[in-house]
Coordinates of C-alpha atoms and ligand atoms in Angstrom, one line a residue:
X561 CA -53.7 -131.6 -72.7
X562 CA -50.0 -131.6 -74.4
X563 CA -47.7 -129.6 -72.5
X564 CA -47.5 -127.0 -75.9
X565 CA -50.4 -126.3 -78.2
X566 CA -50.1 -125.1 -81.7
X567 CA -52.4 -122.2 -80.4
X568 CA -53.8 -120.7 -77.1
X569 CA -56.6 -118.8 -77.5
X570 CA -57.8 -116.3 -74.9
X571 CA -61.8 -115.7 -74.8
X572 CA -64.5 -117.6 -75.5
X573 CA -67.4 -115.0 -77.1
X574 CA -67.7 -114.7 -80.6
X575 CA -64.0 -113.8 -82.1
X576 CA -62.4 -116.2 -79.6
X577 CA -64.4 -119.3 -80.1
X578 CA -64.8 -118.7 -83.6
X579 CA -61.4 -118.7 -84.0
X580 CA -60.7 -121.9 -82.2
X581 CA -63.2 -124.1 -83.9
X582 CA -61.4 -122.9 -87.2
X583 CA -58.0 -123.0 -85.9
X584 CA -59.1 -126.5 -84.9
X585 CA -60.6 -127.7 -88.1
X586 CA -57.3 -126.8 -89.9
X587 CA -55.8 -129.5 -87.4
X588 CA -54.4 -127.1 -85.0
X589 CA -53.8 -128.6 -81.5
X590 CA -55.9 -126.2 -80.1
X591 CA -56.9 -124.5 -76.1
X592 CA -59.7 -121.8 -75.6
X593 CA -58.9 -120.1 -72.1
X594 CA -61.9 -118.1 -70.6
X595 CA -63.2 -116.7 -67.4
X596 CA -66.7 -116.8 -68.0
X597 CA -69.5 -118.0 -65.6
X598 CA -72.9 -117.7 -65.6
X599 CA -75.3 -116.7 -62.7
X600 CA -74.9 -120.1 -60.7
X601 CA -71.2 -119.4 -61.7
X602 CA -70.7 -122.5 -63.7
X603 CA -68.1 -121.3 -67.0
X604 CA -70.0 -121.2 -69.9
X605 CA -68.5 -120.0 -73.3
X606 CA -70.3 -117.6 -75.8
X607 CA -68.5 -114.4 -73.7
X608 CA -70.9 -111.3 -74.0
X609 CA -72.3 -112.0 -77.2
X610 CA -74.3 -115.0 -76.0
X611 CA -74.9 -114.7 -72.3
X612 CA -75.6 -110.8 -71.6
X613 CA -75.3 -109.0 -75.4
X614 CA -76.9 -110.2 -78.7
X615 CA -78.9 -113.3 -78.1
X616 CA -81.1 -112.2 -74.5
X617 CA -81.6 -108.6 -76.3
X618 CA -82.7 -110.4 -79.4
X619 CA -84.7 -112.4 -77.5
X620 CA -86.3 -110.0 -75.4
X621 CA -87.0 -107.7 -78.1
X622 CA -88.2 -110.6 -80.3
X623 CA -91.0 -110.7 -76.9
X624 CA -92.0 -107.6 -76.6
X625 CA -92.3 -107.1 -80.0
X626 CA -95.4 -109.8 -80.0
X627 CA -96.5 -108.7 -76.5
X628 CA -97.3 -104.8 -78.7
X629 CA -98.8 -106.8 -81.6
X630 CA -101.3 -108.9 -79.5
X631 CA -101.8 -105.6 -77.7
X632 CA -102.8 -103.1 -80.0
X633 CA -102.2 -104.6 -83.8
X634 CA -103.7 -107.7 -84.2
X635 CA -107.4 -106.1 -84.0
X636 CA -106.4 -104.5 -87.2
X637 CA -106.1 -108.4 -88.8
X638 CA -109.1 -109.1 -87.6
X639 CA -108.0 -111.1 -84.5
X640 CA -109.5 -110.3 -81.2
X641 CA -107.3 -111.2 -78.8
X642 CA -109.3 -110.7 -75.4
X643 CA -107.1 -109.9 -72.1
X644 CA -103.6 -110.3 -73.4
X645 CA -101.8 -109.8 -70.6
X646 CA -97.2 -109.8 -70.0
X647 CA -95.8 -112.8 -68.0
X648 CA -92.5 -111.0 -67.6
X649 CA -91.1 -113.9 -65.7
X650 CA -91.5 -116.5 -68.3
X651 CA -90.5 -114.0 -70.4
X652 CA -86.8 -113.9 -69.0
X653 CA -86.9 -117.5 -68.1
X654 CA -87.5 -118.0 -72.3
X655 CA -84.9 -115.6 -72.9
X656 CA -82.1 -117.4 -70.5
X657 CA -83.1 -120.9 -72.0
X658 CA -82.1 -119.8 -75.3
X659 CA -79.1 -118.3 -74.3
X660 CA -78.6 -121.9 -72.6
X661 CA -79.0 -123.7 -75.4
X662 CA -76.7 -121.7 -77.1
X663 CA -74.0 -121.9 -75.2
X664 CA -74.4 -125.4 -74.7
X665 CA -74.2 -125.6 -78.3
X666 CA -70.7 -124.0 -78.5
X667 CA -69.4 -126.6 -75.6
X668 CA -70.5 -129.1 -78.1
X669 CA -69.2 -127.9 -80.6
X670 CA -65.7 -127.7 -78.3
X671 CA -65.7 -131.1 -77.8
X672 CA -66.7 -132.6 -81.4
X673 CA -63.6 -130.3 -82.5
X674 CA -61.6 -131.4 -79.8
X675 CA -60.8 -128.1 -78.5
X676 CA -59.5 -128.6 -74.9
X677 CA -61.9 -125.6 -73.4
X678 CA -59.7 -124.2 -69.6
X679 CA -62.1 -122.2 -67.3
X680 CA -60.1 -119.4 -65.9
X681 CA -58.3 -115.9 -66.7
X682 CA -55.7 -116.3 -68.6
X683 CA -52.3 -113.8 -68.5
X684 CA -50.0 -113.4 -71.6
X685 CA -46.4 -113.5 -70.1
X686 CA -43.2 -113.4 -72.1
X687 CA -42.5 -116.1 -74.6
X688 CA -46.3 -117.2 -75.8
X689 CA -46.4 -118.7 -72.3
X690 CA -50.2 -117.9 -70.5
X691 CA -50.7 -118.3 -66.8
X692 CA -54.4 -119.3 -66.1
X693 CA -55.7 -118.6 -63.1
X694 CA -58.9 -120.9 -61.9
X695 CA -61.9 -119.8 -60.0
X696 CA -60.1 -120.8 -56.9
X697 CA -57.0 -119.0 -57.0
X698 CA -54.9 -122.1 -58.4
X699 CA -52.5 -121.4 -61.3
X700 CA -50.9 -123.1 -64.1
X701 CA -48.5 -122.4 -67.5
X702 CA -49.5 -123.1 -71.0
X703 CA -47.4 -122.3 -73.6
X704 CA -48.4 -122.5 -77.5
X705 CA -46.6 -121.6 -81.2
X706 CA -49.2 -119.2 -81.4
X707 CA -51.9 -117.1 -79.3
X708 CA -54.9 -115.3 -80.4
X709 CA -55.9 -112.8 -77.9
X710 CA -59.9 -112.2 -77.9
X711 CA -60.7 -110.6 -74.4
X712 CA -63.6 -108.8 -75.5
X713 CA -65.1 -106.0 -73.9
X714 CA -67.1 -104.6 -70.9
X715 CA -69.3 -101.5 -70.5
X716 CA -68.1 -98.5 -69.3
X717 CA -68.9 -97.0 -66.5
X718 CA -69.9 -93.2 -65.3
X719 CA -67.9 -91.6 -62.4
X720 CA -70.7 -89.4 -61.7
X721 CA -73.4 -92.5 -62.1
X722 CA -71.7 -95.4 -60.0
X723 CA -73.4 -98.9 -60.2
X724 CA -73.6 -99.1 -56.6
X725 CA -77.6 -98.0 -56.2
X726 CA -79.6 -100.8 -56.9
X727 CA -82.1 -98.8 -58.8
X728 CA -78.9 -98.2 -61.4
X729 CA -77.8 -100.9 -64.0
X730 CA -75.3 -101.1 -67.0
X731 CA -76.9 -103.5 -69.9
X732 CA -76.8 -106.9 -68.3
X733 CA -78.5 -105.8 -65.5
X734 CA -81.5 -104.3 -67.3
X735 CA -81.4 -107.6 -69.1
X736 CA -82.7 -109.0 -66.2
X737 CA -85.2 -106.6 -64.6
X738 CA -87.9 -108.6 -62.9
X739 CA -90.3 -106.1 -63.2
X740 CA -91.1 -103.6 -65.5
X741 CA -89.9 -100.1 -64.6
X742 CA -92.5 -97.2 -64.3
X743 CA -90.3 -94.5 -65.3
X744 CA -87.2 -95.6 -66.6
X745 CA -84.1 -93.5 -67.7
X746 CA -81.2 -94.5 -70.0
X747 CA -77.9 -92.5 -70.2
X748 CA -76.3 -93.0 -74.1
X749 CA -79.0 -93.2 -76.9
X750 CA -76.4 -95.4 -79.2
X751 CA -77.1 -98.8 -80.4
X752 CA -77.7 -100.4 -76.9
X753 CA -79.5 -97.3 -75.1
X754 CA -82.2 -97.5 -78.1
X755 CA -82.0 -101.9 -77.9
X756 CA -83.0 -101.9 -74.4
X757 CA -85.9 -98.6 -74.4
X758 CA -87.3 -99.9 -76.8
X759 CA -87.5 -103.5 -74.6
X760 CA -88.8 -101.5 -71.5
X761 CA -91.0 -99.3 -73.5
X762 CA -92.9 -102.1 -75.3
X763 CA -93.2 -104.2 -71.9
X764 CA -95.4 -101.1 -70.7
X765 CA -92.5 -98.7 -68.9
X766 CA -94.6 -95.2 -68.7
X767 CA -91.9 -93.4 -69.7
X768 CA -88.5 -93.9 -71.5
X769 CA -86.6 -90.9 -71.3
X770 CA -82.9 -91.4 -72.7
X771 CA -80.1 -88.8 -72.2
X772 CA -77.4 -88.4 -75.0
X773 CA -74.6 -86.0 -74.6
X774 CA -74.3 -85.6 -78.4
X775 CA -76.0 -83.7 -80.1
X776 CA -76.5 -85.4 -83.4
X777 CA -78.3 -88.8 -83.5
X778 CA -76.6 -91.8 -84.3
X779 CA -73.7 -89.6 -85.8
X780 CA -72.6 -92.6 -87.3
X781 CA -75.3 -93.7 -89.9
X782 CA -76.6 -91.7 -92.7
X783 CA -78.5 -88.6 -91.4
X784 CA -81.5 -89.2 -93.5
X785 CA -81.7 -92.8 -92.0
X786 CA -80.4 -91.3 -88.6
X787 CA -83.3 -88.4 -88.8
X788 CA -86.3 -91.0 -89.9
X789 CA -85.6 -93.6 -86.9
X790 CA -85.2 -90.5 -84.1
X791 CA -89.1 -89.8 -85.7
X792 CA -90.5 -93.5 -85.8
X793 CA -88.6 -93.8 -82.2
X794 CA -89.8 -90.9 -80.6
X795 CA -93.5 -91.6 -81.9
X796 CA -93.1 -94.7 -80.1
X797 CA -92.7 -92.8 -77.1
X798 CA -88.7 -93.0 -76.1
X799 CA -88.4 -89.4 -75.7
X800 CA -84.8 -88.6 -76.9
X801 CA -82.8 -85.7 -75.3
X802 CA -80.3 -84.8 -77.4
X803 CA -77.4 -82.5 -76.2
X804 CA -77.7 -83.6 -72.9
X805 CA -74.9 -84.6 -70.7
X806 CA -75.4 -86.4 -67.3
X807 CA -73.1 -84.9 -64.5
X808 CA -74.4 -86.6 -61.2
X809 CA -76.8 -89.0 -59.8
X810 CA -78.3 -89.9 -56.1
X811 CA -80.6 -92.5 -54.9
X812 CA -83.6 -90.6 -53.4
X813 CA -85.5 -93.1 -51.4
X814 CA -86.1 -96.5 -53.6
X815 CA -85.3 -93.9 -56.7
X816 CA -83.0 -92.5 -58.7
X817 CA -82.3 -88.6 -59.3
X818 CA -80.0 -87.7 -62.4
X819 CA -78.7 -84.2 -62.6
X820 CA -78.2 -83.3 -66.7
X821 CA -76.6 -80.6 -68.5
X822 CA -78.7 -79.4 -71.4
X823 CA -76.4 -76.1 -73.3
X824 CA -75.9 -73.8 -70.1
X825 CA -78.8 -74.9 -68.3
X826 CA -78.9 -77.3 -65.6
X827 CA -82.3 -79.9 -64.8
X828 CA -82.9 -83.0 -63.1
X829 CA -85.1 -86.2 -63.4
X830 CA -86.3 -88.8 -61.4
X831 CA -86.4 -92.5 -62.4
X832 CA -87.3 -95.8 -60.7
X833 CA -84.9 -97.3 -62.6
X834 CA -81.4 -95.9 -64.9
X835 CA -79.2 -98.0 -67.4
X836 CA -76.2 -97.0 -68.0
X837 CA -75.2 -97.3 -71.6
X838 CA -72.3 -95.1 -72.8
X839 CA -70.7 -97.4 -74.4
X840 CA -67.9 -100.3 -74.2
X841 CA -64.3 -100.8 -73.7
X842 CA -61.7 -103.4 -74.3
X843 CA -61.2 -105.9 -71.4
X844 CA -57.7 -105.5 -71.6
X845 CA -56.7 -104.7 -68.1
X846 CA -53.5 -107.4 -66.8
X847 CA -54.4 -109.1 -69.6
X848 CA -50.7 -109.2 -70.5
X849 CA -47.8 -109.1 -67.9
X850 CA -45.8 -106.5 -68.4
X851 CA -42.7 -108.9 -69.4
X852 CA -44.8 -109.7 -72.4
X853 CA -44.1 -106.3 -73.7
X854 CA -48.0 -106.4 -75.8
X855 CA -48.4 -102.7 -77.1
X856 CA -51.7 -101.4 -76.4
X857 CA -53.2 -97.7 -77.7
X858 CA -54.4 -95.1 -75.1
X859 CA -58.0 -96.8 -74.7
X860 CA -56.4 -100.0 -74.4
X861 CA -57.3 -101.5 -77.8
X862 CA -54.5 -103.7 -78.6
X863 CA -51.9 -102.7 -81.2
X864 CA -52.9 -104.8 -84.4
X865 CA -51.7 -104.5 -88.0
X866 CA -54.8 -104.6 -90.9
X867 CA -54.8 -108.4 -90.2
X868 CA -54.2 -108.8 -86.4
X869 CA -50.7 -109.0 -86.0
X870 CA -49.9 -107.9 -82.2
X871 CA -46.2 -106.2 -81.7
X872 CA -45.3 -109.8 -81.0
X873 CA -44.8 -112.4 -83.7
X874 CA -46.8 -115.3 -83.2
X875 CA -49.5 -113.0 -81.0
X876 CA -52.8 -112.2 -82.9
X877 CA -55.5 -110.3 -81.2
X878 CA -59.6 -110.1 -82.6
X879 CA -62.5 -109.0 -81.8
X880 CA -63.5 -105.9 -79.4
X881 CA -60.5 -105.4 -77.6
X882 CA -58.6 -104.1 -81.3
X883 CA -59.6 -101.1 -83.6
X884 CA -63.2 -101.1 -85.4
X885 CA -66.6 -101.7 -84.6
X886 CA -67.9 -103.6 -81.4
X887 CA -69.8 -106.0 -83.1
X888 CA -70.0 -109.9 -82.9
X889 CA -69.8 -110.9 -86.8
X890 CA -66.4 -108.3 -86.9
X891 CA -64.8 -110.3 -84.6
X892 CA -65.5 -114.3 -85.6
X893 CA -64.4 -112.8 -88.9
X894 CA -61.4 -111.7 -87.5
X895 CA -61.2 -114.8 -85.8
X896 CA -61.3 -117.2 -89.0
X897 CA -58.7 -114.7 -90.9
X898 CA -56.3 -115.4 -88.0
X899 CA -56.8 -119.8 -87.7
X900 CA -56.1 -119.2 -91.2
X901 CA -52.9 -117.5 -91.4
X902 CA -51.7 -119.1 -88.6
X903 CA -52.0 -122.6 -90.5
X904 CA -50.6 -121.0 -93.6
X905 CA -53.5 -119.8 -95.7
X906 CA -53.8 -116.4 -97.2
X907 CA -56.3 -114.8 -95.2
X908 CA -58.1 -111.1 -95.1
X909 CA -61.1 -109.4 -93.6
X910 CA -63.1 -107.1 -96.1
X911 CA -63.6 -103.6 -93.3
X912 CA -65.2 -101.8 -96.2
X913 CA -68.1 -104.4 -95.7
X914 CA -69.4 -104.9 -91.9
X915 CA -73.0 -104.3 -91.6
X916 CA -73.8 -102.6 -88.4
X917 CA -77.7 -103.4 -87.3
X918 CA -80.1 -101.4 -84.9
X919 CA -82.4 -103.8 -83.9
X920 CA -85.4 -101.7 -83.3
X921 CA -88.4 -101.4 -85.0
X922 CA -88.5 -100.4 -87.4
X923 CA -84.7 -102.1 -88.1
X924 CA -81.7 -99.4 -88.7
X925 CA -79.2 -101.3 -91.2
X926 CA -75.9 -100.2 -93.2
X927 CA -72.7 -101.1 -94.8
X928 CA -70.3 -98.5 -96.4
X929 CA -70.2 -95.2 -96.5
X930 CA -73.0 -92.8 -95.4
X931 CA -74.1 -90.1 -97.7
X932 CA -72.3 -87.7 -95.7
X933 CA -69.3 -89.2 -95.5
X934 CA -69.5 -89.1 -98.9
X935 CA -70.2 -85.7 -99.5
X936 CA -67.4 -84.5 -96.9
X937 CA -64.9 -85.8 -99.4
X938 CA -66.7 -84.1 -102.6
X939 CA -67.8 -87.6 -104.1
X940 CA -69.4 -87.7 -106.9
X941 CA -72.3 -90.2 -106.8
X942 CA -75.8 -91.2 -107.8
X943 CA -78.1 -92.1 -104.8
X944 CA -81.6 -94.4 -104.9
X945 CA -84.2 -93.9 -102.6
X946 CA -87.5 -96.4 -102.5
X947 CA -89.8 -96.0 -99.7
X948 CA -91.5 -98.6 -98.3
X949 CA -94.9 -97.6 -98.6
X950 CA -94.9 -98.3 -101.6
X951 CA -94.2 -101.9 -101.6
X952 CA -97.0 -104.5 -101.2
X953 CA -95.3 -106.9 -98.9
X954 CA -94.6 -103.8 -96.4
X955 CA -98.0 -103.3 -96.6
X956 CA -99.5 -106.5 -96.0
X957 CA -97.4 -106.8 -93.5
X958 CA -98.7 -103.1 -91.9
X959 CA -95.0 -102.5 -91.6
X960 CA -94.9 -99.2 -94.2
X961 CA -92.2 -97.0 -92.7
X962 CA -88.8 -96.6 -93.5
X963 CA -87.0 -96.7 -97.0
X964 CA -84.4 -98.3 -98.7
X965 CA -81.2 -96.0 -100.2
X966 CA -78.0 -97.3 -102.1
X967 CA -75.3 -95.0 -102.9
X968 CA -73.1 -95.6 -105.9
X969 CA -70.6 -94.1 -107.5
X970 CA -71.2 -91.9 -110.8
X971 CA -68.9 -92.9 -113.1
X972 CA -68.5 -96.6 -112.5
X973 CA -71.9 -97.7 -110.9
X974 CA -70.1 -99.5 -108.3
X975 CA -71.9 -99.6 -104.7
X976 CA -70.3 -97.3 -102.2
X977 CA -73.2 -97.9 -99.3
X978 CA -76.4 -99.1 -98.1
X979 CA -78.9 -97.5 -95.5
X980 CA -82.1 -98.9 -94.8
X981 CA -85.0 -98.6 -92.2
X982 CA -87.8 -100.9 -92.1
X983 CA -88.8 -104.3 -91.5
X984 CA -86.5 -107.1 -91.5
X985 CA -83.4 -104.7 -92.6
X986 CA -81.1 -106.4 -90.6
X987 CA -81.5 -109.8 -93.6
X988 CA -82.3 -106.9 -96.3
X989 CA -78.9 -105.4 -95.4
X990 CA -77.2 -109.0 -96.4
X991 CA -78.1 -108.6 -100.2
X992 CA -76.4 -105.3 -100.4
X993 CA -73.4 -106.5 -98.5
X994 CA -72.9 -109.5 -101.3
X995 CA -73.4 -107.3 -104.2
X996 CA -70.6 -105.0 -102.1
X997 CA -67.9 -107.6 -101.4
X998 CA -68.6 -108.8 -105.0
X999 CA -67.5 -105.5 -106.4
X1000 CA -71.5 -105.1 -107.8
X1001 CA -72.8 -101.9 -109.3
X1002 CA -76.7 -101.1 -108.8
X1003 CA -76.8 -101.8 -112.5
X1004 CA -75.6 -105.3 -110.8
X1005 CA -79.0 -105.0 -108.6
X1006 CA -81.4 -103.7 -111.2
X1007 CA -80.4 -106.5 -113.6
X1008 CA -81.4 -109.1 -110.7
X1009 CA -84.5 -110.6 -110.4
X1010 CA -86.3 -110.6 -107.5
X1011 CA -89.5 -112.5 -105.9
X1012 CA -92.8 -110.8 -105.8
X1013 CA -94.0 -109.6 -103.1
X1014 CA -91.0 -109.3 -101.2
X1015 CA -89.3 -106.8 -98.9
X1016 CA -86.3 -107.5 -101.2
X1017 CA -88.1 -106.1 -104.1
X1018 CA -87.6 -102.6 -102.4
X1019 CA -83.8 -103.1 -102.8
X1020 CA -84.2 -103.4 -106.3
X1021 CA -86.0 -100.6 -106.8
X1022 CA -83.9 -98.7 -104.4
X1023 CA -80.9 -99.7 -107.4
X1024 CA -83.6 -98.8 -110.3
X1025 CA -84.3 -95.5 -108.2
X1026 CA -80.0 -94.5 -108.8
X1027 CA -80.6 -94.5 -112.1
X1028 CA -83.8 -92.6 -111.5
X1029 CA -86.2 -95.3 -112.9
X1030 CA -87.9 -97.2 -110.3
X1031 CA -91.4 -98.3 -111.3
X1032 CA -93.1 -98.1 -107.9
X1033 CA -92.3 -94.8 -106.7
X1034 CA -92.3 -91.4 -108.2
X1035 CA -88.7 -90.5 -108.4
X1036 CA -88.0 -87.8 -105.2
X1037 CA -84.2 -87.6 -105.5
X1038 CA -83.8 -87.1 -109.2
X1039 CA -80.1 -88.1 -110.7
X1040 CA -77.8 -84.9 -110.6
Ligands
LIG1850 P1 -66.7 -111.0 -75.8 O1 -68.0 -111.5 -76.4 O2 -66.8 -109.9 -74.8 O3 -66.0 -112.3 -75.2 C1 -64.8 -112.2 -74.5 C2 -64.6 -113.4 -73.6 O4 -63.3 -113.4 -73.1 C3 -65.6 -113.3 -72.4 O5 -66.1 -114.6 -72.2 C4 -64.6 -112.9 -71.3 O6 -65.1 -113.3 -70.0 C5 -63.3 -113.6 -71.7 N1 -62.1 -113.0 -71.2 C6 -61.7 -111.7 -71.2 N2 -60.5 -111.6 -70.7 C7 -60.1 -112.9 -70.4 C8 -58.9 -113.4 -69.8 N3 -57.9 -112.6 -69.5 N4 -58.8 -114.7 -69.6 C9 -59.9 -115.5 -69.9 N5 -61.0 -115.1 -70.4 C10 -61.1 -113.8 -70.7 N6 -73.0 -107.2 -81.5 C11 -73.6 -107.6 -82.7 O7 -72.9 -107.8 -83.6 N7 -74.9 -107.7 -82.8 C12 -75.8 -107.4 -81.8 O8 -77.0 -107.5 -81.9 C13 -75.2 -107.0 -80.5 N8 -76.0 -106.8 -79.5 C14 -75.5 -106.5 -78.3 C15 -76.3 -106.2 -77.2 C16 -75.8 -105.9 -76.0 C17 -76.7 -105.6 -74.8 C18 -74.4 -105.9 -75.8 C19 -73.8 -105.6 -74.5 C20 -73.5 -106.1 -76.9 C21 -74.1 -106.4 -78.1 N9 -73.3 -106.6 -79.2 C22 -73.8 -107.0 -80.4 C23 -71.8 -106.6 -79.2 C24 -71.2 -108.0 -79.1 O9 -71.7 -108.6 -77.9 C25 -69.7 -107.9 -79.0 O10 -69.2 -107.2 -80.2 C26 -69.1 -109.3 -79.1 O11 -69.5 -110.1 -78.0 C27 -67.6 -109.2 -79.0 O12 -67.0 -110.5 -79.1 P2 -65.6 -110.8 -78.5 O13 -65.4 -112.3 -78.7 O14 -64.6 -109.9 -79.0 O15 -65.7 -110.5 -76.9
LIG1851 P1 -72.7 -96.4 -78.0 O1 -71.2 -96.1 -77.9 O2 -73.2 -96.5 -79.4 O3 -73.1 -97.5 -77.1 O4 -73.3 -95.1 -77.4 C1 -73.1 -94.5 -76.1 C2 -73.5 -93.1 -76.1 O5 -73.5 -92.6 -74.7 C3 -72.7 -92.2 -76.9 O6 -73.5 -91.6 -77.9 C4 -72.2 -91.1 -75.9 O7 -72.3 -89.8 -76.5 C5 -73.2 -91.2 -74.8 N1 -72.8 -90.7 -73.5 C6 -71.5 -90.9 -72.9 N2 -71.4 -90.2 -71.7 C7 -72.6 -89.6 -71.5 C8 -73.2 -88.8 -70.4 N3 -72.5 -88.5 -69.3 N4 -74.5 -88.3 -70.6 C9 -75.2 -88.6 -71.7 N5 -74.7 -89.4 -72.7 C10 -73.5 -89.9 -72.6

């Protein structure tokens, strides 16, 4: 390694080794500190994303998702398939050798870019110097022109609900449950909550009982899409307590009791096993040294300008540890704006257009504003709904529920949002995201030709629907 790098990143997951495969085909000299190891505690890069967020979740919803079809929806095809039974085991090993391969795949692609990867935790000190501290204890000084700060994030944690009981787990623990929990309990019904139930559920948990203190659903997508998925969910059988805040927890032999506030009344449950998932938050603790002077907000977000810019010149931060949402493709995004104005380029990330994915089934998919939103600011604007009973793919597919809606505004046509539950939303989503960061109308949409049958042909009529003419559906929501 040269004694000074063009540019230190710190992190590995998604913004951070994004951003150092770009910084690095740019020709920047280039050093990706992170402290991640896996269960035999050899480092691995991918951070959260790869190793305990996005890929085993996928994965193990991807699983369970056949296990039901084999189970009770392939009779309906005509296949008989005689004692299907789960092999939970091979299930998870699956699962981890994908997230192997994957991060394999990023250590490749390291060393074909010639990134010089440095196991360990790495401190921001004064100057652009980082100390990195290795697994055993021994420390060294880097110092680069510039650093790009991607710590991530981890989950946060309940007072009143302390990991210490075995039968309680935050989301990489109930990514590994060896057995399937009879009665399982899940504290925060966001993204993750509804990711993992619906895992646990599928795999044959009795009961799926998740407590949300809010009492809205998913307060932030469209309440139409918001309502339909707390109806296809709960029909599933992940009963949903709204309004209901957890204030204490004890182990009661090899189980779990959970004391909950509901209003002004108090009541308890009983759970063999209890996920924590309330939520995430940046991984920002002695990530600087105080001497560094890094400016951090009250949740420890680091202070960033609209295209990364730390407090300190030639300091960048991405990814979950700044401002926005906690999601992967926000960060690499973030990641490739910053390689790029660090070697020069003009550089920006479009915020108006991150699609945010529920990966449930049926999938829970926007970009933009919500209908809402929309309204709260007296907006005037034309919206398309097109449910997805009526499309022939959906049904041959026996996937009818859910709909597609755009929003767009009245006077100039242009797309102001997206919402969408059904099958396959989180691709569908993609096509309203391109006709959004190319400025598109639904007119844009409508003109467009799509292939027959095809769950995209729902997003066309969903843009013929704004101008109340969609050909497959009676029109409900008539143009004002
Ligand atoms: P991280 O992925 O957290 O990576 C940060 C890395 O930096 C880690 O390796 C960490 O060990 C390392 N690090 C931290 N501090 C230091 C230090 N001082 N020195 C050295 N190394 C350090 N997002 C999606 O977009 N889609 C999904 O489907 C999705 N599913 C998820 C499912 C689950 C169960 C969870 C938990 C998260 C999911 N997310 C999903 C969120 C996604 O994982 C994060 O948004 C993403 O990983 C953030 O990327 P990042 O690079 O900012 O941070
Ligand atoms: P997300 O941030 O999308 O992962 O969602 C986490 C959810 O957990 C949020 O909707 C919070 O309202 C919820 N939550 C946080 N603390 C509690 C608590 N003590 N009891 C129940 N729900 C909680």
């Amino acid at each position: 390694m040269s004694a000074k790098a063009d540019v230190i990143v710190i992190g590995a997951g998604p913004a951070g080794y994004v951003a150092a495969i770009r910084c690095a085909q740019l020709g920047l000299n280039t050093v990706c500190v992170d402290d991640w190891v896996d269960p035999q505690g050899q480092p691995v890069p991918g951070g959260t994303c790869l190793n305990v967020g996005c890929i085993p979740s996928k994965s193990l919803l991807e699983s369970s998702e056949r296990y039901v079809q084999a189970l009770h929806e392939l009779g309906d095809h005509g296949v008989i398939a005689s004692s299907v039974s789960l092999d939970l085991e091979r299930m998870q090993a699956r699962k981890q050798r994908i997230v192997g391969e994957l991060t394999q795949g990023i250590a490749q692609l390291f060393k074909a870019n010639r990134i010089d990867w440095v196991p360990g935790r790495g401190q921001l000190l004064a100057e652009r110097c980082v100390r990195v501290t290795d697994s055993a204890g021994g420390t060294r000084e880097l110092s680069a022109d510039h650093i790009i700060l991607a710590p991530g994030s981890l989950p946060v944690q309940l007072d009143a609900v302390p990991l210490a009981a075995p039968q309680v787990v935050d989301s990489s623990g109930a990514l590994a449950f060896t057995e399937v929990p009879r009665h399982l309990g899940i504290i925060g019904a966001g993204v993750i909550g509804l990711e993992l139930g619906s895992v646990w559920r599928r795999l044959g948990a009795e009961s799926v009982t998740l407590l949300e203190a809010q009492a809205e659903f998913l307060p932030m997508a469209d309440t139409q899409t918001a309502r339909e998925a707390q109806r296809l969910l709960r029909a599933q059988g992940l009963d949903i307590r709204l309004a209901s805040r957890v204030v204490s927890s004890q182990s009661v032999g090899a189980k779990v009791e959970i004391r909950y506030q509901e209003g002004e009344a108090e009541h308890s449950a009983v759970f063999d096993k209890l996920i924590v998932a309330v939520g995430r938050r940046p991984n920002t603790e002695s990530l600087a040294a105080d001497a560094a002077t890094l400016l951090f907000d009250e949740w420890g977000l680091i202070h960033v300008d609209e295209q990364c810019r730390t407090n300190l010149p030639g300091v960048y931060a991405i990814g979950d540890a700044v401002r926005g949402p906690m999601l992967a493709h926000k960060g690499s995004e973030e990641g490739v704006m910053v390689a790029e104005l660090i070697a020069g380029k003009a550089a920006k990330v479009n915020y108006e257009t991150v699609p945010s994915v529920i990966y449930t089934r049926p999938e829970v998919a926007w970009v933009g504003q919500t209908e809402q939103a929309l309204q709260a600011v007296g907006a005037d604007y034309r919206a398309g709904v097109f449910p997805l009973a009526a499309s022939g793919r959906a049904r041959a597919m026996g996937e009818r529920d859910g709909f597609i809606k755009l929003l767009a505004d009245r006077a100039t046509d242009r797309l102001l949002g997206a919402h969408m539950i059904g099958p396959h939303c989180s691709e569908l989503i993609a096509e309203a995201v391109i006709a959004m960061q190319l400025g598109g109308s639904s007119e844009d949409l409508a003109l467009t030709m799509f292939a027959h049958p095809s769950l995209s042909e729902s997003v066309h009529e969903a843009a013929l629907a704004v101008d109340g003419r969609a050909l497959h559906s009676m029109a409900k929501r008539r143009p004002r």
